[in-house]
Amino acid sequence: MEQNNSISIRIKAFFIEIGEITYFSNRFFLEFFSKPFEWRELLRQCYNMGNKSLLLVIITNFIIGLVLTLQTRPTLQEFGAVSWMPSMVSISIIREIGPIITALICAGRIGSGIGAELGSMRVTEQIDAMEVSGTNPFKFLIVTRITATTLMLPLLVIFGDVVALVGSFIVENLKDDVSFVLYFNQVFNAIEFSDLMPATIKTFFFGYAIGLVGCFKGYNSKKGTVGVGIAANSAVVFTSMLLFVIDFIAVFITDIFI
């Protein structure tokens, strides 16, 4: 009986949190279109989230390109289809692997950072001080961060995809002495508009989800300094789950209409 009550309480808390995030999201759009616009803070956040995440994204995607090619190559050799390697790797990376891996990396770095930063501001009453002084903390802290993640994640995904393909090319060049021009000619011949558009569009939703959940968890942090750690951890976990849900919906819609 107690176990059933515990499950029902958790389910109720989950749906309450979904409602609160929805309200938080609606407030973001209302504040986003209202003046004044915090351009300087937005640019600062774009730099912090984009430039400072670039190296991690590049290293991770480069290794993914290497590993994916090395792991796939023996199977293609069995069927005598090694010539299909550039096409297979490029479609896999651009459609799915590049966007979701880069989003998960950013969820770990950016999402947890936002949650911890805003959580510490909440527990040290800095956000309350901004409200008392007449500043709109939601406009300054939340709108700029969510907008920055929404804008920067697609750029990070593009960089990550390119680096992953370069890593794949290096393996092919070492194994079969494939030239750079030949490899990327096959890559561009394999990629179509229907591959690029859905993969690019969903990265905006990935970025929005990372910023939204990180800001929500941090802005509503409680329980003192312990709440900062909880906000950072829950931001990563919740965002990671949400990214897979968004990815499934995007793939499902793409499969129907394209």
PDB file of C-alpha atoms in Angstrom:
ATOM      1  CA  MET A   1       0.000   0.000   0.000  1.00  0.00           C
ATOM      2  CA  GLU A   2       2.794   2.389   0.937  1.00  0.00           C
ATOM      3  CA  GLN A   3       4.630   1.499  -2.267  1.00  0.00           C
ATOM      4  CA  ASN A   4       1.550   2.329  -4.358  1.00  0.00           C
ATOM      5  CA  ASN A   5       1.207   5.657  -2.565  1.00  0.00           C
ATOM      6  CA  SER A   6       4.874   6.405  -3.187  1.00  0.00           C
ATOM      7  CA  ILE A   7       4.498   5.664  -6.910  1.00  0.00           C
ATOM      8  CA  SER A   8       1.370   7.803  -7.180  1.00  0.00           C
ATOM      9  CA  ILE A   9       3.131  10.680  -5.392  1.00  0.00           C
ATOM     10  CA  ARG A  10       6.073  10.475  -7.806  1.00  0.00           C
ATOM     11  CA  ILE A  11       3.787  10.392 -10.825  1.00  0.00           C
ATOM     12  CA  LYS A  12       1.860  13.380  -9.500  1.00  0.00           C
ATOM     13  CA  ALA A  13       5.096  15.272  -8.835  1.00  0.00           C
ATOM     14  CA  PHE A  14       6.300  14.475 -12.358  1.00  0.00           C
ATOM     15  CA  PHE A  15       3.188  15.921 -14.005  1.00  0.00           C
ATOM     16  CA  ILE A  16       3.289  18.951 -11.708  1.00  0.00           C
ATOM     17  CA  GLU A  17       6.868  19.597 -12.816  1.00  0.00           C
ATOM     18  CA  ILE A  18       5.861  19.228 -16.466  1.00  0.00           C
ATOM     19  CA  GLY A  19       3.163  21.861 -15.901  1.00  0.00           C
ATOM     20  CA  GLU A  20       5.638  24.183 -14.191  1.00  0.00           C
ATOM     21  CA  ILE A  21       8.141  23.824 -17.047  1.00  0.00           C
ATOM     22  CA  THR A  22       5.365  24.559 -19.552  1.00  0.00           C
ATOM     23  CA  TYR A  23       4.453  27.734 -17.643  1.00  0.00           C
ATOM     24  CA  PHE A  24       8.163  28.616 -17.473  1.00  0.00           C
ATOM     25  CA  SER A  25       8.426  28.144 -21.244  1.00  0.00           C
ATOM     26  CA  ASN A  26       5.386  30.337 -21.912  1.00  0.00           C
ATOM     27  CA  ARG A  27       6.864  33.057 -19.734  1.00  0.00           C
ATOM     28  CA  PHE A  28      10.094  32.867 -21.751  1.00  0.00           C
ATOM     29  CA  PHE A  29       8.269  33.598 -25.013  1.00  0.00           C
ATOM     30  CA  LEU A  30       6.354  36.487 -23.422  1.00  0.00           C
ATOM     31  CA  GLU A  31       9.565  38.045 -22.092  1.00  0.00           C
ATOM     32  CA  PHE A  32      11.483  37.306 -25.286  1.00  0.00           C
ATOM     33  CA  PHE A  33       9.313  39.615 -27.403  1.00  0.00           C
ATOM     34  CA  SER A  34       9.132  42.421 -24.835  1.00  0.00           C
ATOM     35  CA  LYS A  35      11.586  45.281 -24.425  1.00  0.00           C
ATOM     36  CA  PRO A  36      14.295  45.976 -23.357  1.00  0.00           C
ATOM     37  CA  PHE A  37      16.507  43.442 -25.121  1.00  0.00           C
ATOM     38  CA  GLU A  38      19.643  42.404 -23.270  1.00  0.00           C
ATOM     39  CA  TRP A  39      21.949  42.214 -26.301  1.00  0.00           C
ATOM     40  CA  ARG A  40      25.218  42.495 -24.396  1.00  0.00           C
ATOM     41  CA  GLU A  41      24.331  39.722 -21.974  1.00  0.00           C
ATOM     42  CA  LEU A  42      23.083  37.579 -24.865  1.00  0.00           C
ATOM     43  CA  LEU A  43      26.409  37.943 -26.688  1.00  0.00           C
ATOM     44  CA  ARG A  44      28.302  37.119 -23.504  1.00  0.00           C
ATOM     45  CA  GLN A  45      26.252  33.972 -22.991  1.00  0.00           C
ATOM     46  CA  CYS A  46      26.720  32.945 -26.636  1.00  0.00           C
ATOM     47  CA  TYR A  47      30.472  33.245 -26.165  1.00  0.00           C
ATOM     48  CA  ASN A  48      30.467  31.308 -22.905  1.00  0.00           C
ATOM     49  CA  MET A  49      28.297  28.490 -24.245  1.00  0.00           C
ATOM     50  CA  GLY A  50      29.635  28.323 -27.781  1.00  0.00           C
ATOM     51  CA  ASN A  51      33.329  29.121 -27.715  1.00  0.00           C
ATOM     52  CA  LYS A  52      34.039  27.393 -24.422  1.00  0.00           C
ATOM     53  CA  SER A  53      32.237  24.205 -25.534  1.00  0.00           C
ATOM     54  CA  LEU A  54      33.828  24.081 -28.984  1.00  0.00           C
ATOM     55  CA  LEU A  55      37.004  22.204 -28.035  1.00  0.00           C
ATOM     56  CA  LEU A  56      35.102  19.487 -26.176  1.00  0.00           C
ATOM     57  CA  VAL A  57      32.689  19.072 -29.100  1.00  0.00           C
ATOM     58  CA  ILE A  58      35.539  18.898 -31.625  1.00  0.00           C
ATOM     59  CA  ILE A  59      37.517  16.270 -29.691  1.00  0.00           C
ATOM     60  CA  THR A  60      34.473  14.100 -29.028  1.00  0.00           C
ATOM     61  CA  ASN A  61      33.172  14.174 -32.592  1.00  0.00           C
ATOM     62  CA  PHE A  62      36.636  13.575 -34.040  1.00  0.00           C
ATOM     63  CA  ILE A  63      36.940  10.394 -31.979  1.00  0.00           C
ATOM     64  CA  ILE A  64      33.408   9.366 -32.980  1.00  0.00           C
ATOM     65  CA  GLY A  65      34.353   9.707 -36.653  1.00  0.00           C
ATOM     66  CA  LEU A  66      37.443   7.559 -36.108  1.00  0.00           C
ATOM     67  CA  VAL A  67      35.660   4.867 -34.099  1.00  0.00           C
ATOM     68  CA  LEU A  68      32.588   4.674 -36.339  1.00  0.00           C
ATOM     69  CA  THR A  69      34.744   4.135 -39.416  1.00  0.00           C
ATOM     70  CA  LEU A  70      37.017   1.600 -37.745  1.00  0.00           C
ATOM     71  CA  GLN A  71      34.081  -0.390 -36.369  1.00  0.00           C
ATOM     72  CA  THR A  72      32.063  -0.365 -39.589  1.00  0.00           C
ATOM     73  CA  ARG A  73      34.857  -1.044 -42.036  1.00  0.00           C
ATOM     74  CA  PRO A  74      35.302  -4.813 -41.351  1.00  0.00           C
ATOM     75  CA  THR A  75      31.577  -5.450 -41.921  1.00  0.00           C
ATOM     76  CA  LEU A  76      31.568  -3.567 -45.213  1.00  0.00           C
ATOM     77  CA  GLN A  77      34.699  -5.446 -46.299  1.00  0.00           C
ATOM     78  CA  GLU A  78      32.884  -8.759 -45.866  1.00  0.00           C
ATOM     79  CA  PHE A  79      30.298  -7.623 -48.415  1.00  0.00           C
ATOM     80  CA  GLY A  80      32.803  -5.918 -50.689  1.00  0.00           C
ATOM     81  CA  ALA A  81      31.157  -2.554 -50.060  1.00  0.00           C
ATOM     82  CA  VAL A  82      34.031  -0.491 -48.631  1.00  0.00           C
ATOM     83  CA  SER A  83      33.410   2.103 -51.354  1.00  0.00           C
ATOM     84  CA  TRP A  84      30.128   2.911 -49.589  1.00  0.00           C
ATOM     85  CA  MET A  85      31.960   3.952 -46.418  1.00  0.00           C
ATOM     86  CA  PRO A  86      31.888   7.761 -47.034  1.00  0.00           C
ATOM     87  CA  SER A  87      28.174   7.668 -47.865  1.00  0.00           C
ATOM     88  CA  MET A  88      27.257   5.529 -44.856  1.00  0.00           C
ATOM     89  CA  VAL A  89      29.338   7.493 -42.368  1.00  0.00           C
ATOM     90  CA  SER A  90      28.219  10.911 -43.632  1.00  0.00           C
ATOM     91  CA  ILE A  91      24.512  10.060 -43.526  1.00  0.00           C
ATOM     92  CA  SER A  92      24.826   8.454 -40.078  1.00  0.00           C
ATOM     93  CA  ILE A  93      26.703  11.399 -38.609  1.00  0.00           C
ATOM     94  CA  ILE A  94      24.648  14.188 -40.171  1.00  0.00           C
ATOM     95  CA  ARG A  95      21.238  12.631 -39.609  1.00  0.00           C
ATOM     96  CA  GLU A  96      21.609  11.262 -36.124  1.00  0.00           C
ATOM     97  CA  ILE A  97      24.955  10.683 -34.422  1.00  0.00           C
ATOM     98  CA  GLY A  98      26.364  14.206 -34.711  1.00  0.00           C
ATOM     99  CA  PRO A  99      23.311  16.116 -33.445  1.00  0.00           C
ATOM    100  CA  ILE A 100      22.431  13.809 -30.541  1.00  0.00           C
ATOM    101  CA  ILE A 101      26.005  13.317 -29.298  1.00  0.00           C
ATOM    102  CA  THR A 102      26.755  17.041 -29.451  1.00  0.00           C
ATOM    103  CA  ALA A 103      23.467  17.794 -27.677  1.00  0.00           C
ATOM    104  CA  LEU A 104      24.283  15.303 -24.910  1.00  0.00           C
ATOM    105  CA  ILE A 105      27.738  16.833 -24.474  1.00  0.00           C
ATOM    106  CA  CYS A 106      26.206  20.296 -24.202  1.00  0.00           C
ATOM    107  CA  ALA A 107      23.556  19.001 -21.800  1.00  0.00           C
ATOM    108  CA  GLY A 108      26.353  17.822 -19.530  1.00  0.00           C
ATOM    109  CA  ARG A 109      28.475  20.936 -19.799  1.00  0.00           C
ATOM    110  CA  ILE A 110      26.061  23.793 -20.470  1.00  0.00           C
ATOM    111  CA  GLY A 111      22.917  22.430 -18.793  1.00  0.00           C
ATOM    112  CA  SER A 112      24.663  21.579 -15.535  1.00  0.00           C
ATOM    113  CA  GLY A 113      26.559  24.882 -15.622  1.00  0.00           C
ATOM    114  CA  ILE A 114      23.368  26.896 -16.007  1.00  0.00           C
ATOM    115  CA  GLY A 115      21.645  24.919 -13.257  1.00  0.00           C
ATOM    116  CA  ALA A 116      24.544  25.376 -10.831  1.00  0.00           C
ATOM    117  CA  GLU A 117      25.039  29.066 -11.658  1.00  0.00           C
ATOM    118  CA  LEU A 118      21.405  30.072 -11.300  1.00  0.00           C
ATOM    119  CA  GLY A 119      20.966  27.751  -8.315  1.00  0.00           C
ATOM    120  CA  SER A 120      23.815  29.441  -6.473  1.00  0.00           C
ATOM    121  CA  MET A 121      22.343  32.845  -7.339  1.00  0.00           C
ATOM    122  CA  ARG A 122      18.984  31.732  -5.965  1.00  0.00           C
ATOM    123  CA  VAL A 123      20.283  30.340  -2.658  1.00  0.00           C
ATOM    124  CA  THR A 124      22.540  33.370  -2.081  1.00  0.00           C
ATOM    125  CA  GLU A 125      19.517  35.637  -2.743  1.00  0.00           C
ATOM    126  CA  GLN A 126      21.138  37.446  -5.675  1.00  0.00           C
ATOM    127  CA  ILE A 127      18.004  36.888  -7.772  1.00  0.00           C
ATOM    128  CA  ASP A 128      15.856  38.278  -4.957  1.00  0.00           C
ATOM    129  CA  ALA A 129      18.132  41.330  -4.792  1.00  0.00           C
ATOM    130  CA  MET A 130      17.663  41.916  -8.519  1.00  0.00           C
ATOM    131  CA  GLU A 131      13.885  41.806  -8.099  1.00  0.00           C
ATOM    132  CA  VAL A 132      14.009  44.274  -5.202  1.00  0.00           C
ATOM    133  CA  SER A 133      16.238  46.678  -7.155  1.00  0.00           C
ATOM    134  CA  GLY A 134      13.699  46.821  -9.983  1.00  0.00           C
ATOM    135  CA  THR A 135      15.645  44.666 -12.460  1.00  0.00           C
ATOM    136  CA  ASN A 136      13.813  41.889 -14.259  1.00  0.00           C
ATOM    137  CA  PRO A 137      15.937  38.808 -13.418  1.00  0.00           C
ATOM    138  CA  PHE A 138      13.928  36.554 -15.721  1.00  0.00           C
ATOM    139  CA  LYS A 139      14.660  38.799 -18.685  1.00  0.00           C
ATOM    140  CA  PHE A 140      18.336  39.192 -17.860  1.00  0.00           C
ATOM    141  CA  LEU A 141      19.162  35.681 -16.659  1.00  0.00           C
ATOM    142  CA  ILE A 142      16.706  33.295 -18.299  1.00  0.00           C
ATOM    143  CA  VAL A 143      15.827  34.756 -21.707  1.00  0.00           C
ATOM    144  CA  THR A 144      19.460  35.392 -22.609  1.00  0.00           C
ATOM    145  CA  ARG A 145      20.612  31.895 -21.622  1.00  0.00           C
ATOM    146  CA  ILE A 146      17.829  30.003 -23.384  1.00  0.00           C
ATOM    147  CA  THR A 147      18.262  32.121 -26.513  1.00  0.00           C
ATOM    148  CA  ALA A 148      22.023  31.555 -26.446  1.00  0.00           C
ATOM    149  CA  THR A 149      21.723  27.768 -26.224  1.00  0.00           C
ATOM    150  CA  THR A 150      19.093  27.752 -28.981  1.00  0.00           C
ATOM    151  CA  LEU A 151      21.371  29.711 -31.312  1.00  0.00           C
ATOM    152  CA  MET A 152      24.709  28.128 -30.478  1.00  0.00           C
ATOM    153  CA  LEU A 153      23.871  24.417 -30.489  1.00  0.00           C
ATOM    154  CA  PRO A 154      23.218  24.236 -34.274  1.00  0.00           C
ATOM    155  CA  LEU A 155      26.604  25.882 -34.875  1.00  0.00           C
ATOM    156  CA  LEU A 156      28.321  23.431 -32.547  1.00  0.00           C
ATOM    157  CA  VAL A 157      26.600  20.535 -34.333  1.00  0.00           C
ATOM    158  CA  ILE A 158      27.853  21.787 -37.708  1.00  0.00           C
ATOM    159  CA  PHE A 159      31.417  22.018 -36.409  1.00  0.00           C
ATOM    160  CA  GLY A 160      31.087  18.595 -34.807  1.00  0.00           C
ATOM    161  CA  ASP A 161      29.765  16.986 -38.009  1.00  0.00           C
ATOM    162  CA  VAL A 162      32.608  18.412 -40.089  1.00  0.00           C
ATOM    163  CA  VAL A 163      35.245  17.249 -37.607  1.00  0.00           C
ATOM    164  CA  ALA A 164      33.686  13.769 -37.394  1.00  0.00           C
ATOM    165  CA  LEU A 165      33.838  13.461 -41.188  1.00  0.00           C
ATOM    166  CA  VAL A 166      37.481  14.566 -41.136  1.00  0.00           C
ATOM    167  CA  GLY A 167      38.198  11.848 -38.586  1.00  0.00           C
ATOM    168  CA  SER A 168      36.496   9.304 -40.821  1.00  0.00           C
ATOM    169  CA  PHE A 169      38.510  10.510 -43.808  1.00  0.00           C
ATOM    170  CA  ILE A 170      41.786  10.071 -41.897  1.00  0.00           C
ATOM    171  CA  VAL A 171      40.967   6.410 -41.240  1.00  0.00           C
ATOM    172  CA  GLU A 172      40.022   5.833 -44.880  1.00  0.00           C
ATOM    173  CA  ASN A 173      43.168   7.589 -46.043  1.00  0.00           C
ATOM    174  CA  LEU A 174      45.379   5.441 -43.826  1.00  0.00           C
ATOM    175  CA  LYS A 175      43.615   2.194 -44.732  1.00  0.00           C
ATOM    176  CA  ASP A 176      43.056   2.624 -48.483  1.00  0.00           C
ATOM    177  CA  ASP A 177      44.942   5.808 -49.399  1.00  0.00           C
ATOM    178  CA  VAL A 178      41.668   7.550 -50.318  1.00  0.00           C
ATOM    179  CA  SER A 179      42.210  11.150 -51.386  1.00  0.00           C
ATOM    180  CA  PHE A 180      40.518  14.084 -49.657  1.00  0.00           C
ATOM    181  CA  VAL A 181      38.734  15.148 -52.866  1.00  0.00           C
ATOM    182  CA  LEU A 182      37.422  11.651 -53.628  1.00  0.00           C
ATOM    183  CA  TYR A 183      36.207  11.085 -50.080  1.00  0.00           C
ATOM    184  CA  PHE A 184      34.289  14.332 -49.784  1.00  0.00           C
ATOM    185  CA  ASN A 185      32.915  14.077 -53.313  1.00  0.00           C
ATOM    186  CA  GLN A 186      31.253  10.863 -52.227  1.00  0.00           C
ATOM    187  CA  VAL A 187      30.087  12.506 -49.013  1.00  0.00           C
ATOM    188  CA  PHE A 188      28.394  15.398 -50.831  1.00  0.00           C
ATOM    189  CA  ASN A 189      26.912  13.066 -53.450  1.00  0.00           C
ATOM    190  CA  ALA A 190      25.310  10.982 -50.688  1.00  0.00           C
ATOM    191  CA  ILE A 191      23.847  13.902 -48.712  1.00  0.00           C
ATOM    192  CA  GLU A 192      20.523  15.315 -49.823  1.00  0.00           C
ATOM    193  CA  PHE A 193      18.446  18.283 -48.746  1.00  0.00           C
ATOM    194  CA  SER A 194      16.074  15.919 -46.922  1.00  0.00           C
ATOM    195  CA  ASP A 195      19.025  14.815 -44.761  1.00  0.00           C
ATOM    196  CA  LEU A 196      20.225  18.300 -43.850  1.00  0.00           C
ATOM    197  CA  MET A 197      16.995  20.141 -43.078  1.00  0.00           C
ATOM    198  CA  PRO A 198      15.442  17.845 -40.424  1.00  0.00           C
ATOM    199  CA  ALA A 199      18.845  17.328 -38.777  1.00  0.00           C
ATOM    200  CA  THR A 200      19.425  21.094 -38.611  1.00  0.00           C
ATOM    201  CA  ILE A 201      15.938  22.047 -37.458  1.00  0.00           C
ATOM    202  CA  LYS A 202      15.898  19.601 -34.560  1.00  0.00           C
ATOM    203  CA  THR A 203      19.160  21.032 -33.201  1.00  0.00           C
ATOM    204  CA  PHE A 204      17.336  24.296 -32.441  1.00  0.00           C
ATOM    205  CA  PHE A 205      14.866  22.311 -30.338  1.00  0.00           C
ATOM    206  CA  PHE A 206      17.771  20.491 -28.670  1.00  0.00           C
ATOM    207  CA  GLY A 207      19.355  23.819 -27.747  1.00  0.00           C
ATOM    208  CA  TYR A 208      16.075  25.211 -26.495  1.00  0.00           C
ATOM    209  CA  ALA A 209      15.495  22.136 -24.316  1.00  0.00           C
ATOM    210  CA  ILE A 210      18.986  22.359 -22.795  1.00  0.00           C
ATOM    211  CA  GLY A 211      18.575  26.029 -21.923  1.00  0.00           C
ATOM    212  CA  LEU A 212      14.997  25.670 -20.713  1.00  0.00           C
ATOM    213  CA  VAL A 213      15.583  22.775 -18.331  1.00  0.00           C
ATOM    214  CA  GLY A 214      18.883  24.151 -17.021  1.00  0.00           C
ATOM    215  CA  CYS A 215      17.329  27.555 -16.323  1.00  0.00           C
ATOM    216  CA  PHE A 216      14.186  26.048 -14.809  1.00  0.00           C
ATOM    217  CA  LYS A 217      16.101  23.824 -12.406  1.00  0.00           C
ATOM    218  CA  GLY A 218      18.495  26.551 -11.356  1.00  0.00           C
ATOM    219  CA  TYR A 219      15.950  29.370 -11.126  1.00  0.00           C
ATOM    220  CA  ASN A 220      13.669  27.286  -8.902  1.00  0.00           C
ATOM    221  CA  SER A 221      16.448  25.776  -6.799  1.00  0.00           C
ATOM    222  CA  LYS A 222      15.681  25.243  -3.105  1.00  0.00           C
ATOM    223  CA  LYS A 223      17.150  23.591   0.010  1.00  0.00           C
ATOM    224  CA  GLY A 224      20.166  25.879   0.332  1.00  0.00           C
ATOM    225  CA  THR A 225      23.566  24.899  -1.018  1.00  0.00           C
ATOM    226  CA  VAL A 226      22.475  21.272  -1.356  1.00  0.00           C
ATOM    227  CA  GLY A 227      19.882  22.438  -3.853  1.00  0.00           C
ATOM    228  CA  VAL A 228      22.636  23.738  -6.155  1.00  0.00           C
ATOM    229  CA  GLY A 229      24.016  20.243  -6.633  1.00  0.00           C
ATOM    230  CA  ILE A 230      20.526  18.835  -7.046  1.00  0.00           C
ATOM    231  CA  ALA A 231      19.695  21.487  -9.655  1.00  0.00           C
ATOM    232  CA  ALA A 232      22.844  20.771 -11.675  1.00  0.00           C
ATOM    233  CA  ASN A 233      22.398  17.001 -11.538  1.00  0.00           C
ATOM    234  CA  SER A 234      18.670  16.976 -12.288  1.00  0.00           C
ATOM    235  CA  ALA A 235      19.185  19.432 -15.159  1.00  0.00           C
ATOM    236  CA  VAL A 236      21.518  16.957 -16.904  1.00  0.00           C
ATOM    237  CA  VAL A 237      19.303  13.925 -16.262  1.00  0.00           C
ATOM    238  CA  PHE A 238      16.040  15.579 -17.279  1.00  0.00           C
ATOM    239  CA  THR A 239      17.583  17.245 -20.332  1.00  0.00           C
ATOM    240  CA  SER A 240      19.154  13.998 -21.550  1.00  0.00           C
ATOM    241  CA  MET A 241      15.803  12.240 -21.349  1.00  0.00           C
ATOM    242  CA  LEU A 242      14.060  15.144 -23.078  1.00  0.00           C
ATOM    243  CA  LEU A 243      16.616  15.157 -25.901  1.00  0.00           C
ATOM    244  CA  PHE A 244      15.849  11.543 -26.762  1.00  0.00           C
ATOM    245  CA  VAL A 245      12.118  12.274 -26.716  1.00  0.00           C
ATOM    246  CA  ILE A 246      12.576  15.258 -29.061  1.00  0.00           C
ATOM    247  CA  ASP A 247      14.834  13.185 -31.298  1.00  0.00           C
ATOM    248  CA  PHE A 248      12.256  10.409 -31.552  1.00  0.00           C
ATOM    249  CA  ILE A 249       9.497  12.892 -32.414  1.00  0.00           C
ATOM    250  CA  ALA A 250      11.710  14.553 -35.050  1.00  0.00           C
ATOM    251  CA  VAL A 251      12.608  11.215 -36.663  1.00  0.00           C
ATOM    252  CA  PHE A 252       8.985  10.085 -36.573  1.00  0.00           C
ATOM    253  CA  ILE A 253       7.750  13.273 -38.277  1.00  0.00           C
ATOM    254  CA  THR A 254      10.570  13.134 -40.824  1.00  0.00           C
ATOM    255  CA  ASP A 255       9.743   9.525 -41.676  1.00  0.00           C
ATOM    256  CA  ILE A 256       6.116  10.460 -42.360  1.00  0.00           C
ATOM    257  CA  PHE A 257       6.546  13.636 -44.409  1.00  0.00           C
ATOM    258  CA  ILE A 258       9.924  13.152 -46.127  1.00  0.00           C
TER     259      ILE A 258
END
